[in-house]
Amino acid sequence: SDLDFAEQRINGCNPMTLTRCDDLPVDVMCRAVDDTLSTLAPGWNVQSAYDKGRLFVCDYSVVRLVKDLMEPGVARMAPTALFFVREDGVLAPLAIRLQPDDHDGPNLPITPHTGSFSWALAKAHFQAADGGYHEAVSHLLDTHLVIELIATCAHRNLHPDHPISQLLTPHFRDNLAIDALARTSLLNK
């Protein structure tokens, strides 16, 4: 459901990607969500939701950077989604744009009013980008590869009997081996 989809932005694998809208671009995305917003919360429009700090955005346009690394013929969307916090405090999706503004070709936002099939497909593309971002950035880069540096520095600079070394060593176990395998078999050339 739409509410489950929105809840995953808070309780899913990447809760830090959801941010409050700092600026309100007057573009097609904002104009398209006025109908959805007025249905979801009568009396509200995009400007009033922005003014009250109730608009949130989740932007995966960074996913387009891997476009050149992918196999030919593989489509990867770099979506941005707009969310609204309802009166009862529940987050609700308003619209999804599948490609960034500078994308060549049509780039109209998809809303729940666009059609159930298009909306479900847009949410699926968004979930795929969310999962890809989690695996590549949140998990591999921000966890494994950063910890690899810390493990190497700790091994070189801390005595094995040092309390911090004893505390961290179990967490470093097998990390270097896993990262070496990831570089040779998981990551694309």
PDB file of C-alpha atoms in Angstrom:
ATOM      1  CA  SER A   1       0.000   0.000   0.000  1.00  0.00           C
ATOM      2  CA  ASP A   2       1.032   3.624  -0.276  1.00  0.00           C
ATOM      3  CA  LEU A   3       1.324   3.976   3.498  1.00  0.00           C
ATOM      4  CA  ASP A   4       3.555   0.883   3.726  1.00  0.00           C
ATOM      5  CA  PHE A   5       5.677   2.297   0.916  1.00  0.00           C
ATOM      6  CA  ALA A   6       6.022   5.604   2.795  1.00  0.00           C
ATOM      7  CA  GLU A   7       6.712   3.861   6.115  1.00  0.00           C
ATOM      8  CA  GLN A   8       9.688   2.099   4.538  1.00  0.00           C
ATOM      9  CA  ARG A   9      11.313   5.516   4.088  1.00  0.00           C
ATOM     10  CA  ILE A  10      11.376   5.806   7.886  1.00  0.00           C
ATOM     11  CA  ASN A  11      11.696   2.192   9.037  1.00  0.00           C
ATOM     12  CA  GLY A  12      13.458   0.713   6.008  1.00  0.00           C
ATOM     13  CA  CYS A  13      17.118   0.262   5.205  1.00  0.00           C
ATOM     14  CA  ASN A  14      17.836   3.927   4.296  1.00  0.00           C
ATOM     15  CA  PRO A  15      15.969   6.193   6.734  1.00  0.00           C
ATOM     16  CA  MET A  16      18.597   8.931   6.428  1.00  0.00           C
ATOM     17  CA  THR A  17      17.798   9.581   2.750  1.00  0.00           C
ATOM     18  CA  LEU A  18      14.422  11.120   3.635  1.00  0.00           C
ATOM     19  CA  THR A  19      14.894  14.838   4.226  1.00  0.00           C
ATOM     20  CA  ARG A  20      12.663  17.855   4.682  1.00  0.00           C
ATOM     21  CA  CYS A  21      12.270  19.980   1.559  1.00  0.00           C
ATOM     22  CA  ASP A  22      14.610  22.937   1.987  1.00  0.00           C
ATOM     23  CA  ASP A  23      13.541  24.691  -1.160  1.00  0.00           C
ATOM     24  CA  LEU A  24      10.374  24.432  -3.154  1.00  0.00           C
ATOM     25  CA  PRO A  25      11.156  24.205  -6.831  1.00  0.00           C
ATOM     26  CA  VAL A  26       8.335  25.447  -8.992  1.00  0.00           C
ATOM     27  CA  ASP A  27       8.445  22.630 -11.459  1.00  0.00           C
ATOM     28  CA  VAL A  28       6.238  19.968 -12.948  1.00  0.00           C
ATOM     29  CA  MET A  29       6.638  17.751  -9.877  1.00  0.00           C
ATOM     30  CA  CYS A  30       5.097  20.309  -7.526  1.00  0.00           C
ATOM     31  CA  ARG A  31       2.303  21.253  -9.896  1.00  0.00           C
ATOM     32  CA  ALA A  32       1.388  17.598 -10.415  1.00  0.00           C
ATOM     33  CA  VAL A  33       1.010  16.819  -6.707  1.00  0.00           C
ATOM     34  CA  ASP A  34      -1.540  19.546  -5.924  1.00  0.00           C
ATOM     35  CA  ASP A  35      -4.380  17.236  -7.047  1.00  0.00           C
ATOM     36  CA  THR A  36      -3.020  14.327  -5.016  1.00  0.00           C
ATOM     37  CA  LEU A  37      -2.465  16.514  -1.980  1.00  0.00           C
ATOM     38  CA  SER A  38      -5.917  18.064  -2.101  1.00  0.00           C
ATOM     39  CA  THR A  39      -7.424  14.541  -2.210  1.00  0.00           C
ATOM     40  CA  LEU A  40      -5.198  13.285   0.610  1.00  0.00           C
ATOM     41  CA  ALA A  41      -5.614  16.366   2.803  1.00  0.00           C
ATOM     42  CA  PRO A  42      -8.435  18.711   1.743  1.00  0.00           C
ATOM     43  CA  GLY A  43      -7.497  22.356   1.980  1.00  0.00           C
ATOM     44  CA  TRP A  44      -3.775  21.728   1.501  1.00  0.00           C
ATOM     45  CA  ASN A  45      -1.631  22.529  -1.515  1.00  0.00           C
ATOM     46  CA  VAL A  46       2.100  22.166  -2.132  1.00  0.00           C
ATOM     47  CA  GLN A  47       2.889  25.722  -1.049  1.00  0.00           C
ATOM     48  CA  SER A  48       1.015  25.448   2.254  1.00  0.00           C
ATOM     49  CA  ALA A  49       2.575  22.030   2.986  1.00  0.00           C
ATOM     50  CA  TYR A  50       6.014  23.465   2.271  1.00  0.00           C
ATOM     51  CA  ASP A  51       5.372  26.531   4.438  1.00  0.00           C
ATOM     52  CA  LYS A  52       4.333  24.300   7.368  1.00  0.00           C
ATOM     53  CA  GLY A  53       7.394  22.005   6.938  1.00  0.00           C
ATOM     54  CA  ARG A  54       5.334  18.964   5.986  1.00  0.00           C
ATOM     55  CA  LEU A  55       6.948  18.160   2.635  1.00  0.00           C
ATOM     56  CA  PHE A  56       9.754  15.613   2.542  1.00  0.00           C
ATOM     57  CA  VAL A  57      11.852  14.345  -0.317  1.00  0.00           C
ATOM     58  CA  CYS A  58      13.829  11.189  -0.930  1.00  0.00           C
ATOM     59  CA  ASP A  59      16.303  11.661  -3.783  1.00  0.00           C
ATOM     60  CA  TYR A  60      18.155   8.803  -5.459  1.00  0.00           C
ATOM     61  CA  SER A  61      19.375  10.802  -8.449  1.00  0.00           C
ATOM     62  CA  VAL A  62      22.899   9.714  -7.458  1.00  0.00           C
ATOM     63  CA  VAL A  63      22.016   6.295  -8.888  1.00  0.00           C
ATOM     64  CA  ARG A  64      22.480   7.737 -12.374  1.00  0.00           C
ATOM     65  CA  LEU A  65      26.234   7.838 -11.718  1.00  0.00           C
ATOM     66  CA  VAL A  66      26.388   4.055 -12.113  1.00  0.00           C
ATOM     67  CA  LYS A  67      24.741   4.235 -15.536  1.00  0.00           C
ATOM     68  CA  ASP A  68      28.081   4.008 -17.343  1.00  0.00           C
ATOM     69  CA  LEU A  69      29.078   0.955 -15.294  1.00  0.00           C
ATOM     70  CA  MET A  70      26.025  -1.095 -16.194  1.00  0.00           C
ATOM     71  CA  GLU A  71      25.647  -3.594 -18.967  1.00  0.00           C
ATOM     72  CA  PRO A  72      24.126  -2.296 -22.206  1.00  0.00           C
ATOM     73  CA  GLY A  73      20.355  -2.623 -22.267  1.00  0.00           C
ATOM     74  CA  VAL A  74      19.941  -2.540 -18.483  1.00  0.00           C
ATOM     75  CA  ALA A  75      17.626   0.264 -17.398  1.00  0.00           C
ATOM     76  CA  ARG A  76      18.268   1.941 -14.063  1.00  0.00           C
ATOM     77  CA  MET A  77      16.037   4.713 -12.812  1.00  0.00           C
ATOM     78  CA  ALA A  78      17.334   7.520 -10.578  1.00  0.00           C
ATOM     79  CA  PRO A  79      14.080   8.513  -8.874  1.00  0.00           C
ATOM     80  CA  THR A  80      13.028  11.301  -6.571  1.00  0.00           C
ATOM     81  CA  ALA A  81       9.897  10.997  -4.443  1.00  0.00           C
ATOM     82  CA  LEU A  82       7.890  13.638  -2.633  1.00  0.00           C
ATOM     83  CA  PHE A  83       6.083  12.851   0.638  1.00  0.00           C
ATOM     84  CA  PHE A  84       3.625  14.664   2.889  1.00  0.00           C
ATOM     85  CA  VAL A  85       3.098  14.328   6.645  1.00  0.00           C
ATOM     86  CA  ARG A  86      -0.629  14.117   7.253  1.00  0.00           C
ATOM     87  CA  GLU A  87      -2.485  15.657  10.208  1.00  0.00           C
ATOM     88  CA  ASP A  88      -2.263  12.334  12.085  1.00  0.00           C
ATOM     89  CA  GLY A  89       1.548  12.288  11.677  1.00  0.00           C
ATOM     90  CA  VAL A  90       1.570   9.553   9.032  1.00  0.00           C
ATOM     91  CA  LEU A  91       3.884   9.946   6.039  1.00  0.00           C
ATOM     92  CA  ALA A  92       2.141   9.607   2.663  1.00  0.00           C
ATOM     93  CA  PRO A  93       3.653   9.537  -0.849  1.00  0.00           C
ATOM     94  CA  LEU A  94       2.640  12.273  -3.270  1.00  0.00           C
ATOM     95  CA  ALA A  95       4.674  11.755  -6.434  1.00  0.00           C
ATOM     96  CA  ILE A  96       7.670   9.973  -7.942  1.00  0.00           C
ATOM     97  CA  ARG A  97       9.823  11.328 -10.741  1.00  0.00           C
ATOM     98  CA  LEU A  98      11.861   8.484 -12.247  1.00  0.00           C
ATOM     99  CA  GLN A  99      14.761  10.542 -13.615  1.00  0.00           C
ATOM    100  CA  PRO A 100      16.501  13.782 -12.540  1.00  0.00           C
ATOM    101  CA  ASP A 101      15.634  17.159 -14.082  1.00  0.00           C
ATOM    102  CA  ASP A 102      18.565  17.083 -16.488  1.00  0.00           C
ATOM    103  CA  HIS A 103      17.505  13.718 -17.950  1.00  0.00           C
ATOM    104  CA  ASP A 104      16.931  13.617 -21.696  1.00  0.00           C
ATOM    105  CA  GLY A 105      13.403  12.743 -22.701  1.00  0.00           C
ATOM    106  CA  PRO A 106      10.042  12.806 -20.947  1.00  0.00           C
ATOM    107  CA  ASN A 107      10.276  13.085 -17.197  1.00  0.00           C
ATOM    108  CA  LEU A 108       6.782  13.640 -15.892  1.00  0.00           C
ATOM    109  CA  PRO A 109       6.083  12.811 -12.269  1.00  0.00           C
ATOM    110  CA  ILE A 110       3.862   9.862 -11.523  1.00  0.00           C
ATOM    111  CA  THR A 111       1.205  10.244  -8.833  1.00  0.00           C
ATOM    112  CA  PRO A 112      -1.461   7.901  -7.436  1.00  0.00           C
ATOM    113  CA  HIS A 113      -3.839   9.697  -9.831  1.00  0.00           C
ATOM    114  CA  THR A 114      -1.732   8.772 -12.886  1.00  0.00           C
ATOM    115  CA  GLY A 115      -3.091   5.228 -12.839  1.00  0.00           C
ATOM    116  CA  SER A 116      -2.666   2.212 -10.593  1.00  0.00           C
ATOM    117  CA  PHE A 117      -0.304   0.354 -12.945  1.00  0.00           C
ATOM    118  CA  SER A 118       1.960   3.353 -13.552  1.00  0.00           C
ATOM    119  CA  TRP A 119       1.982   4.200  -9.839  1.00  0.00           C
ATOM    120  CA  ALA A 120       2.839   0.608  -8.837  1.00  0.00           C
ATOM    121  CA  LEU A 121       5.620   0.505 -11.441  1.00  0.00           C
ATOM    122  CA  ALA A 122       7.034   3.839 -10.232  1.00  0.00           C
ATOM    123  CA  LYS A 123       7.068   2.551  -6.636  1.00  0.00           C
ATOM    124  CA  ALA A 124       8.825  -0.633  -7.801  1.00  0.00           C
ATOM    125  CA  HIS A 125      11.520   1.396  -9.593  1.00  0.00           C
ATOM    126  CA  PHE A 126      11.914   3.536  -6.483  1.00  0.00           C
ATOM    127  CA  GLN A 127      12.284   0.435  -4.288  1.00  0.00           C
ATOM    128  CA  ALA A 128      14.934  -0.942  -6.677  1.00  0.00           C
ATOM    129  CA  ALA A 129      16.900   2.307  -6.421  1.00  0.00           C
ATOM    130  CA  ASP A 130      16.496   2.246  -2.632  1.00  0.00           C
ATOM    131  CA  GLY A 131      17.847  -1.310  -2.466  1.00  0.00           C
ATOM    132  CA  GLY A 132      20.722  -0.545  -4.824  1.00  0.00           C
ATOM    133  CA  TYR A 133      21.666   2.532  -2.833  1.00  0.00           C
ATOM    134  CA  HIS A 134      21.595   0.526   0.375  1.00  0.00           C
ATOM    135  CA  GLU A 135      23.841  -2.215  -0.994  1.00  0.00           C
ATOM    136  CA  ALA A 136      26.351   0.058  -2.725  1.00  0.00           C
ATOM    137  CA  VAL A 137      26.510   3.088  -0.436  1.00  0.00           C
ATOM    138  CA  SER A 138      25.045   2.340   2.991  1.00  0.00           C
ATOM    139  CA  HIS A 139      26.290  -1.231   3.326  1.00  0.00           C
ATOM    140  CA  LEU A 140      29.394  -1.656   1.157  1.00  0.00           C
ATOM    141  CA  LEU A 141      30.912   1.820   1.185  1.00  0.00           C
ATOM    142  CA  ASP A 142      29.799   3.294   4.519  1.00  0.00           C
ATOM    143  CA  THR A 143      30.207   0.030   6.434  1.00  0.00           C
ATOM    144  CA  HIS A 144      32.625  -2.491   4.940  1.00  0.00           C
ATOM    145  CA  LEU A 145      35.101  -0.251   3.159  1.00  0.00           C
ATOM    146  CA  VAL A 146      35.254   2.358   5.931  1.00  0.00           C
ATOM    147  CA  ILE A 147      35.694  -0.319   8.596  1.00  0.00           C
ATOM    148  CA  GLU A 148      38.491  -1.824   6.515  1.00  0.00           C
ATOM    149  CA  LEU A 149      40.459   1.403   6.939  1.00  0.00           C
ATOM    150  CA  ILE A 150      39.760   1.534  10.673  1.00  0.00           C
ATOM    151  CA  ALA A 151      40.751  -2.130  11.083  1.00  0.00           C
ATOM    152  CA  THR A 152      44.042  -1.548   9.271  1.00  0.00           C
ATOM    153  CA  CYS A 153      44.849   1.549  11.335  1.00  0.00           C
ATOM    154  CA  ALA A 154      43.942  -0.204  14.592  1.00  0.00           C
ATOM    155  CA  HIS A 155      46.110  -3.190  13.702  1.00  0.00           C
ATOM    156  CA  ARG A 156      49.081  -0.947  12.880  1.00  0.00           C
ATOM    157  CA  ASN A 157      48.774   1.458  15.805  1.00  0.00           C
ATOM    158  CA  LEU A 158      47.193  -0.342  18.748  1.00  0.00           C
ATOM    159  CA  HIS A 159      48.848  -3.009  20.862  1.00  0.00           C
ATOM    160  CA  PRO A 160      46.853  -6.289  20.880  1.00  0.00           C
ATOM    161  CA  ASP A 161      46.326  -5.872  24.643  1.00  0.00           C
ATOM    162  CA  HIS A 162      44.987  -2.320  24.309  1.00  0.00           C
ATOM    163  CA  PRO A 163      41.361  -2.189  25.554  1.00  0.00           C
ATOM    164  CA  ILE A 164      40.098  -0.546  22.347  1.00  0.00           C
ATOM    165  CA  SER A 165      41.889  -3.162  20.252  1.00  0.00           C
ATOM    166  CA  GLN A 166      40.325  -5.953  22.287  1.00  0.00           C
ATOM    167  CA  LEU A 167      36.926  -4.332  21.977  1.00  0.00           C
ATOM    168  CA  LEU A 168      37.102  -3.829  18.192  1.00  0.00           C
ATOM    169  CA  THR A 169      38.979  -6.932  17.017  1.00  0.00           C
ATOM    170  CA  PRO A 170      35.918  -9.254  17.047  1.00  0.00           C
ATOM    171  CA  HIS A 171      34.069  -6.750  14.849  1.00  0.00           C
ATOM    172  CA  PHE A 172      36.921  -6.665  12.326  1.00  0.00           C
ATOM    173  CA  ARG A 173      37.023 -10.450  11.948  1.00  0.00           C
ATOM    174  CA  ASP A 174      36.745 -11.541   8.306  1.00  0.00           C
ATOM    175  CA  ASN A 175      36.031  -7.996   7.108  1.00  0.00           C
ATOM    176  CA  LEU A 176      39.210  -7.784   4.978  1.00  0.00           C
ATOM    177  CA  ALA A 177      38.505 -11.188   3.406  1.00  0.00           C
ATOM    178  CA  ILE A 178      34.895 -10.266   2.638  1.00  0.00           C
ATOM    179  CA  ASP A 179      35.989  -6.953   1.100  1.00  0.00           C
ATOM    180  CA  ALA A 180      38.603  -8.714  -1.044  1.00  0.00           C
ATOM    181  CA  LEU A 181      35.925 -11.079  -2.357  1.00  0.00           C
ATOM    182  CA  ALA A 182      33.585  -8.166  -2.991  1.00  0.00           C
ATOM    183  CA  ARG A 183      36.219  -6.416  -5.092  1.00  0.00           C
ATOM    184  CA  THR A 184      36.818  -9.473  -7.271  1.00  0.00           C
ATOM    185  CA  SER A 185      33.386 -11.060  -7.594  1.00  0.00           C
ATOM    186  CA  LEU A 186      30.693  -8.581  -6.512  1.00  0.00           C
ATOM    187  CA  LEU A 187      31.759  -5.291  -8.064  1.00  0.00           C
ATOM    188  CA  ASN A 188      31.653  -4.735 -11.779  1.00  0.00           C
ATOM    189  CA  LYS A 189      34.927  -3.771 -13.479  1.00  0.00           C
TER     190      LYS A 189
END
